[in-house]
Amino acid sequence: MDAAISIDQVTKRFGAVQAVSDVSLTVRSGEIMGFLGTNGAGKTTTIKMLLGFFAPDAGRVRIFGADPVNAAARSRIGFMPETAYYYRYLNLRELLRFYGGLCGLSAASIRARTEQLIPQVGLADAGDRLLAHYSKGMLQRAGIAQALLHDPDLLILDEPLTGLDPLARIQFRDLILALRDQGKTIFFSSHELSEAELICDRVAILKQGRLVWLGSCGDIAGDGGQNLERIFLNLLAPGTPEAPP
Amino acid sequence: MRATLQISAAALTLVGALALGQMLPRVFGDRLPQTAGTSLLDQVLGEARMMISDGMILKADEYYHGGMRVTDCTRAEAHAASSLDLPGSASAHVHEDEDEARPESPPRDLWNWVNTRIHVAEHRHMDGDQAKELIPWYWAAVRLEPRNVQAYLLCASVINHDLGNPSEAIRILEEGIRNNPAVAELEIDAGCIQLNRLRNTRAAQACFESAYAKWAQDRDAHGHADGDLKMRILFYLCHLARQRDDTPALDRYFAEAQALGIRSGSFTAIQKMAEH
Amino acid sequence: MTPCCRQLAALCALSLRELYRRKDVWVVFTLGLLILAPLAAIKPYGIGGGSRHLFEIAQLLIWISAAVIAISVAGRQFPPEFEHRTIYPLLAKPVSRTTLLAGKFLGAWVASVSATGCFYLAYGLFAGAKMGIWFPAVFCQAFALHVGFLTLVTALSLLGSFCFTPTANLTVCGVVVGGMFAIGQRLPEMTAGQPAVIRALAKLIYVAAPHVEFFDLRRRVVHEWGPVGWQVVAAVLLYAVVYSGACLLLAGWIFRRRKC
C-alpha cells in the first residue's frame, strides 16, 4: 500500500528547544494513525511540518510522495486545527463557501458539498447561524466540516476531540470510521487515549520530540492485558527511560 | 444581605457625591481653582475660542482666494492697488506678503514637480454673489466667539458690499454692538452703511455720536485712545454737520481734529469741509 | 475561473463581508449624515446658497473615514488570523502564501474602495443637486486619486501589520499618513535652517515616506478649479502602484519567513 505520510529522520529545533528529534514514521493510505504524547512532546510541530508551514532542519517530509510546501500536495490534505475560532461574522455556509473558494472549488461543487457536510457533522440546524454564537463543540464540528470540504485523501486532525461532549465524540468516532471505510487516511493527535485505542489502526507516541513507541492497537490487545493507557504511562511517566521505537 | 449592603453603600456614596458637588461651589466658590464660565463653549474651550474664531476668519479669507492661503501662493499676481485685503472691500489687490512668504529656493525635485501640478498654486478672487460662500464661516466665527469684532465687521462688509443687503448688514452690526457694547468700530461701520447705502442721516448721526461717546469712554478708562479712530468719527460727524449746515458743530469737530495732530487724508477732508 | 482567481475572489468576499457585517461603514456614514444634515439646514443670517463649506466638510469626512477604514481593514487582515488560529486552516489549503497575501490585500483594497465609492457617490449626488453640475472631470480625477491613496495606505497598513501590534500599526500608519498630509510637501523648507543631520534625516523622510498629499484634490473639487492634466494623474497613480508594490513585496518577504 502507498504511503500517505512519510516522515524520514526529521529534526526541528526552535532556538535552544529541540522540538522534534530524528523522527521517522510512515502512515499507510487508508489507515487511522493516532499521534500521542504529552504537552510539548512535538506533536503539533510535526503536524505543522506535514502541512508545509515550515521545513524541517534535517530529514524529509512527504505527503503522497510530494513536498507539502507545494500547494498541489496540500490539495490532498484536510486539516483541522486545535480550537480555532473561525470568523465570527460568518455563518457556517459562508465559512464553507470561503474555504471552498480557497480550495479552488466551483460554486456548484461548494454548494453540493456544503449541503452534504452540514448534516454529516451534526450542524443541520445551525448552518445559517453566525459562528459568533457557536459553542466550542460546534466550532470543532465546523472545523471538521471545513477539513472535509474538498474531499481530501488525507485528514490531519490536531486534538479533534477537545471540547466535544460524549455524544459528539461517538458521532465523531463514527464519522472517522466511515471516512476510513471510504479509503481516507486519518492522522490525528490526541490526549484521549481510550478514544485513540478505539479508533486507531496504529498509534505513535512522542516523548520530548522523539518517537518512543509505534505499534498497532491489535498488538496492544494481545500484549498480556496491556492497554494504551498503561503503555503511555510506562513510557511517559517522569523518570522512565526512553524506549526505542 | 451583603448585596443589599453594597447597593445601599453605593447609593449613599452617590448621594454624598451629588450633595458635595452642589455644596462646594457655593461655599468655596471664590477659592476653587476654576470658576464656571458663562457658557458651555467657554468652559470647554476657554481662551481658545478666540483663536478658533480667528481661524474661521482665515478660512473665509481662503475661500475668498479660491481656497488658497495667500501665503501659500507660489506665483505672485499683479493686482490693482488696495490697502486692505479684506473680502468685500475690493475685488482686486496686491498681496504684499506673497514674496516674503515664498521660500527663497523651492525644492526642485520630482515630488515638488508633482505637488505643483496636483495642487492649486495660484489664487483668484470671489466676486458678486459668490461671496455668500463666506457667510457661514463668519457666522460660525461670531457664534463661537461673540467678542470677535473683526468677524462682525467683515461679515457686515461682505453682506453690504458683495451681496447688496445693507439692512442685514446693519442687523449683524447691531448684534455685534449688543455683544461688544464698548467697541466704537461697529458703530462707525453701522453709521457708514446708514449714511451711504440706506441714506438715513438721522440713524447715521446717532451711530457716529454713539461711536464718539464710546471713544471718549475708552480714553477716560485707559488714559489714551486711538487717534485715527477719532479722526474717522470726526470726519463723518463733520460730513453730517455740513449736510445740515450746522457750522458751530462743524467748527467744533474741526478744532478737535486739529487738536489730534494727525495729518491724514481724513484730516484734509475735514479741513476742506470746515473751510467751505 | 481559474483556481487562483477563485482563491482571490474568496479572500475578497471575506474582507467585504467583514467590513459590512462589522457595521463600521454604516456607523461612519450615519455619523457623516448627522454632522452634515444640521449644517445643511442652517441658513446663516438668512442668507442661503452657500454650500462650499458643506462640500469641504463632507470631503474632509470622506478622507478621514476612508483613511481610517483602509488602515483598520488592512491592519486586521492577518493579526486576527494568528490570534484566532484560523491562519492554520488557511495555510493548510492549497493556496500559496503569495496568493494569500495578494488576496488579503485585494480584499482590504476592494472593501475600502467600495466604502469610499459609496461616500463619493453620495457626495457627487449631493453636490450635483446643489450646483447642477454632475460628476465633473475634476471630481472623477479626485476619486481616481483617492483610489490610489487607498491602494498605498492599504499596502502600508498590511506591511505594518507584520511589523507591529494592531494598535501600534494603527497609530504608526495614522501618524505617517497624517504627518505627510500636514508637512510632507514642506519638509525640506521646514528644516532648511537646521543642523546637517536633521536636514539629512528630513531629506530621507521626504524621499522615502509615502507622499499621500499627491492624492488630495479636495481644494480643486471644493473651489471648482479645473482638472489636473491626466498625465499627472497617471504619474501619481503609478507612484501609488510602485510604492504599494514595494510594501507588498516586503510584506510577502516577512510573511514567507514567518513561522506559524
Coordinates of C-alpha atoms in Angstrom, one line a residue, chain A:
Chain A
M1 CA 0.0 0.0 0.0
D2 CA 1.2 3.6 -0.8
A3 CA 2.5 5.8 2.0
A4 CA 0.2 8.7 2.6
I5 CA 2.6 10.3 5.0
S6 CA 6.3 9.7 5.0
I7 CA 8.4 11.3 7.7
D8 CA 12.1 10.4 7.4
Q9 CA 14.6 11.3 10.1
V10 CA 13.0 14.7 10.7
T11 CA 14.5 17.1 13.2
K12 CA 13.3 20.6 14.1
R13 CA 14.8 23.0 16.6
F14 CA 13.5 26.4 17.7
G15 CA 16.4 28.2 19.2
A16 CA 17.6 26.2 22.2
V17 CA 14.5 24.0 22.2
Q18 CA 14.7 20.6 20.3
A19 CA 11.1 20.3 19.3
V20 CA 11.4 17.2 17.1
S21 CA 14.4 14.9 17.1
D22 CA 15.1 12.3 14.4
V23 CA 11.5 11.1 13.9
S24 CA 10.8 8.6 11.2
L25 CA 7.2 7.5 10.6
T26 CA 5.2 6.2 7.7
V27 CA 1.4 6.3 7.6
R28 CA -0.1 4.0 5.0
S29 CA -3.0 5.0 2.8
G30 CA -6.4 4.1 4.3
E31 CA -5.3 3.7 7.9
I32 CA -6.1 5.7 11.0
M33 CA -2.9 6.8 12.9
G34 CA -3.1 8.2 16.4
F35 CA -0.3 10.6 17.3
L36 CA 0.0 10.7 21.0
G37 CA 2.3 12.5 23.5
T38 CA 2.2 14.8 26.5
N39 CA 2.0 18.6 26.0
G40 CA 5.1 19.9 24.3
A41 CA 6.1 16.5 23.0
G42 CA 6.4 17.8 19.4
K43 CA 3.1 16.6 18.0
T44 CA 1.9 20.0 16.7
T45 CA 5.4 20.8 15.4
T46 CA 5.3 17.6 13.4
I47 CA 1.9 18.3 12.1
K48 CA 2.9 21.8 11.0
M49 CA 5.8 20.3 9.1
L50 CA 3.4 17.8 7.5
L51 CA 1.3 20.8 6.4
G52 CA 4.4 22.6 5.0
F53 CA 4.1 25.6 7.4
F54 CA 7.8 25.3 7.8
A55 CA 10.5 22.9 6.7
P56 CA 12.4 20.5 8.9
D57 CA 16.0 21.4 9.8
A58 CA 17.0 17.9 8.8
G59 CA 15.2 15.0 7.3
R60 CA 12.3 14.9 4.8
V61 CA 8.5 15.0 5.0
R62 CA 6.4 13.8 2.1
I63 CA 2.6 13.7 1.6
F64 CA 1.7 11.1 -1.1
G65 CA 5.3 11.4 -2.2
A66 CA 5.2 15.2 -2.7
D67 CA 6.7 18.0 -0.6
P68 CA 3.9 19.6 1.4
V69 CA 5.3 23.1 0.8
N70 CA 3.8 22.7 -2.7
A71 CA 0.2 23.8 -2.8
A72 CA -0.7 20.9 -5.1
A73 CA 0.4 18.4 -2.4
R74 CA -1.8 20.3 0.2
S75 CA -4.8 19.9 -2.0
R76 CA -5.0 16.3 -0.9
I77 CA -4.9 17.3 2.8
G78 CA -7.8 18.3 5.0
F79 CA -6.6 19.9 8.2
M80 CA -8.5 20.7 11.4
P81 CA -6.5 22.8 13.9
E82 CA -6.9 22.6 17.6
T83 CA -9.6 25.0 18.8
A84 CA -9.7 27.6 16.0
Y85 CA -12.1 30.4 16.5
Y86 CA -13.4 30.8 13.0
Y87 CA -14.6 34.1 11.6
R88 CA -17.3 35.3 13.9
Y89 CA -19.1 37.4 11.3
L90 CA -19.8 34.4 9.0
N91 CA -22.3 31.6 9.3
L92 CA -21.3 28.0 8.6
R93 CA -22.4 28.1 5.0
E94 CA -20.4 31.2 4.3
L95 CA -17.4 29.8 6.1
L96 CA -17.5 26.7 3.9
R97 CA -18.0 28.8 0.8
F98 CA -14.9 30.8 1.7
Y99 CA -12.8 27.7 2.3
G100 CA -14.2 26.0 -0.8
G101 CA -13.1 29.1 -2.8
L102 CA -9.6 28.8 -1.3
C103 CA -9.5 25.2 -2.4
G104 CA -10.4 26.3 -5.9
L105 CA -13.7 24.6 -5.9
S106 CA -16.5 25.8 -8.2
A107 CA -19.6 27.4 -6.7
A108 CA -21.8 24.5 -7.6
S109 CA -19.5 21.9 -6.0
I110 CA -19.1 24.0 -2.9
R111 CA -22.9 24.2 -2.6
A112 CA -23.3 20.5 -3.0
R113 CA -20.5 19.6 -0.5
T114 CA -21.9 22.1 2.0
E115 CA -25.4 20.6 1.9
Q116 CA -23.8 17.2 2.3
L117 CA -21.4 18.1 5.1
I118 CA -23.5 20.3 7.4
P119 CA -25.9 17.4 8.4
Q120 CA -22.9 15.0 8.5
V121 CA -21.2 17.0 11.2
G122 CA -24.4 17.4 13.1
L123 CA -25.0 21.1 12.5
A124 CA -28.1 20.8 10.3
D125 CA -30.0 23.3 12.4
A126 CA -27.1 25.8 12.8
G127 CA -25.9 26.3 9.2
D128 CA -27.3 29.8 8.9
R129 CA -26.3 30.9 12.4
L130 CA -23.3 33.2 12.9
L131 CA -20.3 31.4 14.2
A132 CA -20.1 34.0 16.9
H133 CA -23.0 32.2 18.5
Y134 CA -21.4 28.7 18.2
S135 CA -20.3 26.7 21.3
K136 CA -16.8 25.3 21.4
G137 CA -18.1 21.9 20.4
M138 CA -20.0 23.3 17.5
L139 CA -16.8 25.2 16.3
Q140 CA -15.0 21.8 16.4
R141 CA -17.7 20.3 14.2
A142 CA -17.4 23.3 11.9
G143 CA -13.7 22.7 11.8
I144 CA -14.2 19.1 10.7
A145 CA -16.6 20.3 8.0
Q146 CA -14.1 22.7 6.6
A147 CA -11.4 20.0 6.6
L148 CA -13.6 17.6 4.7
L149 CA -14.9 20.2 2.2
H150 CA -12.7 19.4 -0.7
D151 CA -12.9 15.7 -0.1
P152 CA -9.2 15.2 0.8
D153 CA -7.5 11.9 0.7
L154 CA -5.6 12.6 4.0
L155 CA -7.2 14.1 7.1
I156 CA -4.8 15.6 9.7
L157 CA -6.6 16.5 12.9
D158 CA -5.0 18.3 15.8
E159 CA -6.7 17.4 19.0
P160 CA -10.1 16.9 17.3
L161 CA -11.9 15.7 20.4
T162 CA -11.2 18.8 22.5
G163 CA -14.5 20.4 23.6
L164 CA -16.8 17.6 22.3
D165 CA -19.5 16.2 24.5
P166 CA -19.8 12.4 24.9
L167 CA -22.5 12.2 22.2
A168 CA -20.4 14.3 19.8
R169 CA -17.4 12.0 20.5
I170 CA -19.4 9.0 19.5
Q171 CA -20.6 10.8 16.3
F172 CA -17.0 11.8 15.6
R173 CA -15.8 8.3 16.1
D174 CA -18.4 7.0 13.7
L175 CA -17.5 9.7 11.2
I176 CA -13.8 8.9 11.3
L177 CA -14.5 5.2 10.9
A178 CA -16.9 5.9 8.0
L179 CA -14.2 8.0 6.3
R180 CA -11.7 5.2 6.7
D181 CA -14.1 2.9 5.1
Q182 CA -14.2 5.4 2.2
G183 CA -10.5 5.0 1.8
K184 CA -9.3 8.1 3.5
T185 CA -6.2 8.2 5.6
I186 CA -6.5 9.9 9.0
F187 CA -3.7 11.2 11.1
F188 CA -4.7 12.7 14.4
S189 CA -3.1 13.9 17.5
S190 CA -4.8 13.5 20.8
H191 CA -4.6 13.2 24.6
E192 CA -7.7 10.9 24.6
L193 CA -6.1 7.5 24.9
S194 CA -9.3 5.5 25.2
E195 CA -10.7 7.1 22.1
A196 CA -7.5 6.6 20.2
E197 CA -7.4 3.0 21.2
L198 CA -11.0 2.6 19.9
I199 CA -10.5 4.3 16.6
C200 CA -6.8 3.9 15.5
D201 CA -5.3 1.2 13.5
R202 CA -1.8 2.2 14.7
V203 CA -0.5 4.6 17.3
A204 CA 2.7 6.6 17.6
I205 CA 3.9 8.1 20.9
L206 CA 6.2 11.0 21.1
K207 CA 8.3 12.0 24.1
Q208 CA 10.3 15.1 24.1
G209 CA 10.4 15.2 20.4
R210 CA 11.4 11.6 19.9
L211 CA 9.3 8.8 18.7
V212 CA 9.3 6.3 21.6
W213 CA 6.6 3.9 20.6
L214 CA 4.9 2.8 17.4
G215 CA 2.5 -0.1 17.1
S216 CA -0.9 -1.3 16.1
C217 CA -3.8 -1.4 18.5
G218 CA -4.1 -5.1 17.8
D219 CA -0.6 -5.5 19.3
I220 CA -1.7 -3.8 22.4
A221 CA -4.7 -6.0 22.9
G222 CA -2.6 -9.1 22.5
D223 CA 0.2 -8.0 24.8
G224 CA -0.8 -9.7 28.1
G225 CA -3.7 -7.4 29.3
Q226 CA -1.8 -4.2 28.4
N227 CA -3.8 -1.3 27.2
L228 CA -2.8 2.0 25.6
E229 CA -3.1 3.9 28.9
R230 CA -0.7 1.6 30.6
I231 CA 1.8 1.8 27.8
F232 CA 1.5 5.5 27.7
L233 CA 2.1 5.7 31.5
N234 CA 5.0 3.4 31.3
L235 CA 6.7 5.3 28.6
L236 CA 6.0 8.8 29.6
A237 CA 5.9 8.9 33.4
P238 CA 8.7 11.0 34.8
G239 CA 11.9 9.1 35.2
T240 CA 11.0 6.5 32.7
P241 CA 13.9 5.7 30.4
E242 CA 13.3 6.3 26.7
A243 CA 12.5 3.1 24.7
P244 CA 13.5 2.8 21.1
P245 CA 10.6 2.6 18.7

